[in-house]
Structures are given as C-alpha cells and as structure tokens.
Amino acid sequence: MLTVDDDEFWQGMSPVEFGELPALQDAVTVVGYPIGGDTISVTSGVVSRIEILSYVHGSTELLGLQIDAAINSGNSGGPAFNDKGNCVGIAFQSLKHEDAENIGYVIPTPVIMHFIRDYEKNGGYTGVEWQKMENPDLRMATGMRPDQKGVRIRRIDPTAPESKVLKPSDVILSFDGIDIANDGTVPFRHGERIGFSYLISQKYTGDNAAIKYGKDYEYEAPVKLLDKLLHSMPQSPDEQLVVVSQVLVADINIGYEDIVNIQVLGFNGKPVKNLKSLATMVESCNDEYLKFDLDYDQIVVLRTKTAKATTLDILATHCIPSAMSDDLKLQRSVVVQGTNPVVVELSLGGGA
C-alpha cells in the first residue's frame, strides 16, 4: 500500500463521501483496475441481494451486498458508487461458478463505518455461536412455549463477559428488544429480514445488549475428523467414531438439514462408544425425546414416538429398501471398513 505524507499531493482533491445502504435494485457502479488492461475500469449493475455473507478473506460473516456488476481480480478494494456519486461500499470478492456470471460482493458502508469507529475507539477491530430452532421437537424439548421463537446458544467464549450471564443451550428470544425468529432472522428494513448475526456485528467491545432468553437445555469439520482418525488412539478395541454424514429430508427433520459430517458424541446423556452402542440405545429408548449430542456443541432433538412412527415413510420417500442392517438392527447405516471410523447417514426417523 502506497502512503503519501505530503500535504501538497492532496491539494485540489475532494474526499469521497459515503452514502447510505442501498435498496434492492438500486444502481451501483464499481470502479477499479482489474485484469485485462492498464487503465481504469468502470462496470455497472444493480443490488440483487442484501444479507449476511461469508467474508472469505476474514473468515467471518457480516452484512454484504450482492451485485450483478462484474468484479474481477484487481477490483478488490475499489469503490462502489450509487447514482448520486456517493460511495456505498468496497468491492471485495466475487462468485466463481460455471453456472453464475457477474455475481460480485461489496462491503457496505455500515460495516465500513463500524470498522472505522471501532478502530478509533479500541485501536483494533473486534468482533456467540448459535443454532436455529426451526425443528418443533427441539423447541419443545427446550421448554419453549408455542408462541416463543428464538435461537439456541451453542458455544460461548469462557473468557468473554457474556459467559457470566449466558451459557450453552440458553435460548435467546430477543436482542435489544428485537424478536428473533426460529430461523435466526430479524426484521431489517420494510419487507426485509436479515440474519440475527447482523445485530451482534453492530456492537463494540464493552457495549451492553438487552437479551431475553428462555429455559436451559443442552458443526462439520472433516479436517477435525481426519485428525482424530490419523492421530488419536482408541481406548478399547471396539471404539469407533460415529459420524452424521447427512440428514435426510423429512418434516420431522426441519432445521437440521445443514448438519453434515459431524461426530456423534452422546445420546440422551450417555457417551457413544461405537455404532452398535448407539443403535442399541436408540432401539431401546423409551424416553420422551431422542437427543443426539454432536461435536461443536450441536444437538439434535426428536420426539421418540413421532420419530419411530415416521421411519417407514422416510425410507419410502428416499427409496431406502431396509430400515436397518442385519448385524446392527439400526436405521439405515453405512459402515466404512478400516481403522475404526464409521460413517452413518441418519434418517433421524426413529433410528441412529
């Protein structure tokens, strides 16, 4: 980055003014020096989405704009202007996919201004992991009333101040008076909703937030699983890693669709030693709920009677010929022979 410490250099120049967050279908113009030439490049388009995006370079999720103006290598860091000439964001990444064209992303002015103010306030940029509560069985098991909505806290940094008030499995119903939906969204602008993380990202270190939460109750790292496979040692000959590789689509499984490649650590409060032990516990379970404790503090909760009653329908829907293997008496399992690991595709319809 070039820094000019010479007042004469800046004479006659006017600073760019920031504009407000644009609306959907507002026109934007991206300016920069992408590959393909040596002179300035100007591309134009409209805002097609406003949502919480994954910031690849920063490994975080913040508010972002999706635009249909071309953003190519070299455009990153260039301004995006509205039709009044105000800067509404900074180009920073694009979607590279064979079925997608001219999909680019812009860091909007609210994120930029938050960064600037945070740096001025704290000398650096500071930034609770949560789970959706769309599944009705999960909501019922946590003691939520039918009229309540919210998200479940998965993990909290034990060194953070909020750990003195909140703990894993608390359900956050509202944040600063704004009700949170079961899918993790909150009202944004007229007719729009956005991820609950947006509210958190607007806070600074030391800021207070009014949180309403409910009753207690207790993610997908293949790399972590590989690390266990390659470096951890079994404590007994029959020890295995049991993994949810996929959750089959069914009404009872709503809200759990994103659970992929996560180790099953426990079932109804008991540790899972291997696939057969899990199968036995599920088959013999007479509790009201089937509760699977997963890695990364994720949980799956299903009502036992409903889950077992829908097993045949789930199998038929997904063209699965058998509900269980002969040796395990287990709902749809695939055993990978080798050094201990076992991969299980759970139908979550009454089996493990």
Coordinates of C-alpha atoms in Angstrom, one line a residue, residues 7 22 27 56 76 94 136 138 160 185-186 200 202-203 225 229 272 306 324 330 335 337:
D7 CA 0.1 17.9 2.0
P22 CA -28.7 1.0 -0.9
A27 CA -28.0 1.0 -9.4
V56 CA -13.8 -15.4 2.7
S76 CA -11.0 -5.7 -4.7
S94 CA -16.9 -12.5 -6.5
P136 CA -40.6 -28.2 16.7
L138 CA -36.1 -29.2 19.6
A160 CA -16.0 -13.3 27.4
T185 CA -33.5 -13.9 11.2
V186 CA -34.7 -10.5 12.5
I200 CA -24.3 -8.7 17.1
Q202 CA -23.3 -3.7 15.2
K203 CA -21.9 -3.9 18.8
L225 CA -12.4 -35.9 11.9
L229 CA -8.6 -40.8 12.5
V272 CA -21.4 -43.1 22.2
T306 CA -43.0 -39.4 16.3
M324 CA -31.6 -51.4 9.4
L330 CA -30.0 -50.0 13.1
V335 CA -20.2 -48.9 7.8
Q337 CA -14.4 -50.8 6.9

